[in-house]
């Protein structure tokens, strides 16, 4: 189902979201930043993902989403230089990994990625650094 506009409170769309296996929410802000596909991962959900990926993949995806969300919550403080590193370990990690998280989400118009390749790329984000 395609719902137009930025209003997530549309009663018809809201009813459909309640019974569908998931939904993908596109972000105007991400699109305006040239981020494609412009999927708002904070607002999007898949109810079938736990049934089609390994528990490890699911845990990494949830951690990815948590870090992305943490960065978005702190974005304004970061942009004006008001965030002080060391105050929150999870936020520090979100800031350090943000460029990698953005690269993982972006895809060229003609790029294709297999489920296995996507899972391996996700795993590499959280793999320990060599020698550490």
PDB file of C-alpha atoms in Angstrom:
ATOM      1  CA  UNK A   1       0.000   0.000   0.000  1.00  0.00           C
ATOM      2  CA  UNK A   2       1.320   3.434  -0.918  1.00  0.00           C
ATOM      3  CA  UNK A   3       0.475   6.284   1.407  1.00  0.00           C
ATOM      4  CA  UNK A   4       1.251   9.771   0.156  1.00  0.00           C
ATOM      5  CA  UNK A   5       2.609  12.610   2.193  1.00  0.00           C
ATOM      6  CA  UNK A   6       4.473  12.817   5.452  1.00  0.00           C
ATOM      7  CA  UNK A   7       1.427  12.209   7.672  1.00  0.00           C
ATOM      8  CA  UNK A   8       1.929   8.890   9.451  1.00  0.00           C
ATOM      9  CA  UNK A   9      -1.377   9.396  11.277  1.00  0.00           C
ATOM     10  CA  UNK A  10      -3.561   8.747   8.209  1.00  0.00           C
ATOM     11  CA  UNK A  11      -6.257   6.412   9.605  1.00  0.00           C
ATOM     12  CA  UNK A  12      -6.363   4.190   6.504  1.00  0.00           C
ATOM     13  CA  UNK A  13      -2.584   3.786   6.368  1.00  0.00           C
ATOM     14  CA  UNK A  14      -2.500   3.259  10.125  1.00  0.00           C
ATOM     15  CA  UNK A  15      -5.081   0.458   9.889  1.00  0.00           C
ATOM     16  CA  UNK A  16      -3.151  -1.211   7.067  1.00  0.00           C
ATOM     17  CA  UNK A  17       0.120  -1.062   9.023  1.00  0.00           C
ATOM     18  CA  UNK A  18      -1.570  -2.989  11.809  1.00  0.00           C
ATOM     19  CA  UNK A  19      -2.199  -6.049   9.624  1.00  0.00           C
ATOM     20  CA  UNK A  20       0.668  -6.024   7.114  1.00  0.00           C
ATOM     21  CA  UNK A  21       3.903  -7.998   7.548  1.00  0.00           C
ATOM     22  CA  UNK A  22       5.820  -4.761   7.640  1.00  0.00           C
ATOM     23  CA  UNK A  23       6.099  -1.342   6.142  1.00  0.00           C
ATOM     24  CA  UNK A  24       8.777   0.826   4.593  1.00  0.00           C
ATOM     25  CA  UNK A  25       8.607   4.534   5.337  1.00  0.00           C
ATOM     26  CA  UNK A  26      10.415   6.876   2.961  1.00  0.00           C
ATOM     27  CA  UNK A  27      11.994  10.045   4.317  1.00  0.00           C
ATOM     28  CA  UNK A  28      11.760  13.362   2.500  1.00  0.00           C
ATOM     29  CA  UNK A  29      14.748  14.631   4.537  1.00  0.00           C
ATOM     30  CA  UNK A  30      16.945  11.711   3.465  1.00  0.00           C
ATOM     31  CA  UNK A  31      15.901  12.155  -0.171  1.00  0.00           C
ATOM     32  CA  UNK A  32      16.726  15.866  -0.003  1.00  0.00           C
ATOM     33  CA  UNK A  33      20.178  14.917   1.341  1.00  0.00           C
ATOM     34  CA  UNK A  34      20.699  12.671  -1.712  1.00  0.00           C
ATOM     35  CA  UNK A  35      20.444   9.512   0.376  1.00  0.00           C
ATOM     36  CA  UNK A  36      18.897   6.738  -1.707  1.00  0.00           C
ATOM     37  CA  UNK A  37      16.983   4.657  -1.062  1.00  0.00           C
ATOM     38  CA  UNK A  38      15.519   7.218   1.332  1.00  0.00           C
ATOM     39  CA  UNK A  39      14.222   4.645   3.818  1.00  0.00           C
ATOM     40  CA  UNK A  40      13.518   5.898   7.320  1.00  0.00           C
ATOM     41  CA  UNK A  41      14.715   2.850   9.243  1.00  0.00           C
ATOM     42  CA  UNK A  42      13.438   4.251  12.545  1.00  0.00           C
ATOM     43  CA  UNK A  43       9.842   4.318  11.274  1.00  0.00           C
ATOM     44  CA  UNK A  44      10.023   1.178   9.102  1.00  0.00           C
ATOM     45  CA  UNK A  45       9.455  -2.333  10.406  1.00  0.00           C
ATOM     46  CA  UNK A  46       9.462  -5.947   9.243  1.00  0.00           C
ATOM     47  CA  UNK A  47       7.504  -8.505  11.183  1.00  0.00           C
ATOM     48  CA  UNK A  48       8.893 -11.376   9.083  1.00  0.00           C
ATOM     49  CA  UNK A  49      12.577 -10.537   9.499  1.00  0.00           C
ATOM     50  CA  UNK A  50      13.025 -12.743  12.592  1.00  0.00           C
ATOM     51  CA  UNK A  51      11.713 -15.682  10.551  1.00  0.00           C
ATOM     52  CA  UNK A  52      14.055 -15.190   7.586  1.00  0.00           C
ATOM     53  CA  UNK A  53      17.400 -14.189   9.129  1.00  0.00           C
ATOM     54  CA  UNK A  54      19.625 -15.791  11.740  1.00  0.00           C
ATOM     55  CA  UNK A  55      19.393 -14.613  15.355  1.00  0.00           C
ATOM     56  CA  UNK A  56      22.882 -13.103  14.950  1.00  0.00           C
ATOM     57  CA  UNK A  57      21.797 -11.134  11.871  1.00  0.00           C
ATOM     58  CA  UNK A  58      18.687  -9.954  13.718  1.00  0.00           C
ATOM     59  CA  UNK A  59      20.764  -8.788  16.696  1.00  0.00           C
ATOM     60  CA  UNK A  60      23.165  -6.895  14.411  1.00  0.00           C
ATOM     61  CA  UNK A  61      20.246  -5.261  12.576  1.00  0.00           C
ATOM     62  CA  UNK A  62      18.717  -4.153  15.874  1.00  0.00           C
ATOM     63  CA  UNK A  63      22.069  -2.767  17.047  1.00  0.00           C
ATOM     64  CA  UNK A  64      22.455  -0.928  13.724  1.00  0.00           C
ATOM     65  CA  UNK A  65      18.992   0.592  14.151  1.00  0.00           C
ATOM     66  CA  UNK A  66      19.753   1.609  17.755  1.00  0.00           C
ATOM     67  CA  UNK A  67      22.989   3.339  16.723  1.00  0.00           C
ATOM     68  CA  UNK A  68      21.267   5.079  13.805  1.00  0.00           C
ATOM     69  CA  UNK A  69      18.502   6.278  16.110  1.00  0.00           C
ATOM     70  CA  UNK A  70      20.969   7.453  18.762  1.00  0.00           C
ATOM     71  CA  UNK A  71      22.820   9.525  16.154  1.00  0.00           C
ATOM     72  CA  UNK A  72      19.565  11.052  14.891  1.00  0.00           C
ATOM     73  CA  UNK A  73      18.538  11.983  18.449  1.00  0.00           C
ATOM     74  CA  UNK A  74      21.890  13.719  19.003  1.00  0.00           C
ATOM     75  CA  UNK A  75      22.228  15.150  15.482  1.00  0.00           C
ATOM     76  CA  UNK A  76      21.480  18.774  16.407  1.00  0.00           C
ATOM     77  CA  UNK A  77      23.945  18.773  19.312  1.00  0.00           C
ATOM     78  CA  UNK A  78      26.617  17.263  17.065  1.00  0.00           C
ATOM     79  CA  UNK A  79      26.050  19.782  14.265  1.00  0.00           C
ATOM     80  CA  UNK A  80      26.496  22.795  16.567  1.00  0.00           C
ATOM     81  CA  UNK A  81      29.445  21.261  18.411  1.00  0.00           C
ATOM     82  CA  UNK A  82      27.566  20.980  21.711  1.00  0.00           C
ATOM     83  CA  UNK A  83      28.009  17.235  22.139  1.00  0.00           C
ATOM     84  CA  UNK A  84      30.971  16.369  24.361  1.00  0.00           C
ATOM     85  CA  UNK A  85      32.591  13.028  23.574  1.00  0.00           C
ATOM     86  CA  UNK A  86      32.881  10.626  26.464  1.00  0.00           C
ATOM     87  CA  UNK A  87      29.533  11.500  28.001  1.00  0.00           C
ATOM     88  CA  UNK A  88      27.730   8.461  26.622  1.00  0.00           C
ATOM     89  CA  UNK A  89      29.432   5.350  25.244  1.00  0.00           C
ATOM     90  CA  UNK A  90      26.568   4.404  22.890  1.00  0.00           C
ATOM     91  CA  UNK A  91      26.364   7.930  21.445  1.00  0.00           C
ATOM     92  CA  UNK A  92      30.141   7.987  20.988  1.00  0.00           C
ATOM     93  CA  UNK A  93      29.885   4.702  19.080  1.00  0.00           C
ATOM     94  CA  UNK A  94      27.002   6.048  16.968  1.00  0.00           C
ATOM     95  CA  UNK A  95      29.047   9.113  16.036  1.00  0.00           C
ATOM     96  CA  UNK A  96      32.169   7.082  15.241  1.00  0.00           C
ATOM     97  CA  UNK A  97      30.243   4.600  13.084  1.00  0.00           C
ATOM     98  CA  UNK A  98      27.880   7.094  11.426  1.00  0.00           C
ATOM     99  CA  UNK A  99      29.778   7.332   8.109  1.00  0.00           C
ATOM    100  CA  UNK A 100      29.843   3.514   7.925  1.00  0.00           C
ATOM    101  CA  UNK A 101      26.127   3.300   8.771  1.00  0.00           C
ATOM    102  CA  UNK A 102      25.319   5.805   6.019  1.00  0.00           C
ATOM    103  CA  UNK A 103      27.424   3.899   3.457  1.00  0.00           C
ATOM    104  CA  UNK A 104      25.702   0.644   4.388  1.00  0.00           C
ATOM    105  CA  UNK A 105      22.264   2.148   3.773  1.00  0.00           C
ATOM    106  CA  UNK A 106      23.035   3.900   0.505  1.00  0.00           C
ATOM    107  CA  UNK A 107      22.647   2.052  -2.756  1.00  0.00           C
ATOM    108  CA  UNK A 108      23.276   3.085  -6.331  1.00  0.00           C
ATOM    109  CA  UNK A 109      20.363   3.054  -8.745  1.00  0.00           C
ATOM    110  CA  UNK A 110      21.644  -0.038 -10.541  1.00  0.00           C
ATOM    111  CA  UNK A 111      23.201  -1.782  -7.535  1.00  0.00           C
ATOM    112  CA  UNK A 112      21.872  -5.150  -6.452  1.00  0.00           C
ATOM    113  CA  UNK A 113      22.704  -6.837  -3.179  1.00  0.00           C
ATOM    114  CA  UNK A 114      21.980 -10.398  -2.161  1.00  0.00           C
ATOM    115  CA  UNK A 115      20.629 -11.211   1.275  1.00  0.00           C
ATOM    116  CA  UNK A 116      23.908 -12.986   2.053  1.00  0.00           C
ATOM    117  CA  UNK A 117      26.006 -10.049   0.870  1.00  0.00           C
ATOM    118  CA  UNK A 118      23.928  -7.616   2.874  1.00  0.00           C
ATOM    119  CA  UNK A 119      24.264  -9.781   5.987  1.00  0.00           C
ATOM    120  CA  UNK A 120      28.033 -10.054   5.537  1.00  0.00           C
ATOM    121  CA  UNK A 121      28.355  -6.293   5.104  1.00  0.00           C
ATOM    122  CA  UNK A 122      26.301  -5.751   8.253  1.00  0.00           C
ATOM    123  CA  UNK A 123      28.475  -8.224  10.172  1.00  0.00           C
ATOM    124  CA  UNK A 124      31.629  -6.410   9.032  1.00  0.00           C
ATOM    125  CA  UNK A 125      30.392  -3.177  10.625  1.00  0.00           C
ATOM    126  CA  UNK A 126      30.418  -4.782  14.060  1.00  0.00           C
ATOM    127  CA  UNK A 127      33.432  -7.073  13.598  1.00  0.00           C
ATOM    128  CA  UNK A 128      36.279  -6.385  16.019  1.00  0.00           C
ATOM    129  CA  UNK A 129      39.103  -4.342  14.565  1.00  0.00           C
ATOM    130  CA  UNK A 130      42.173  -6.391  13.611  1.00  0.00           C
ATOM    131  CA  UNK A 131      44.461  -6.713  16.594  1.00  0.00           C
ATOM    132  CA  UNK A 132      41.749  -5.479  18.963  1.00  0.00           C
TER     133      UNK A 132
END
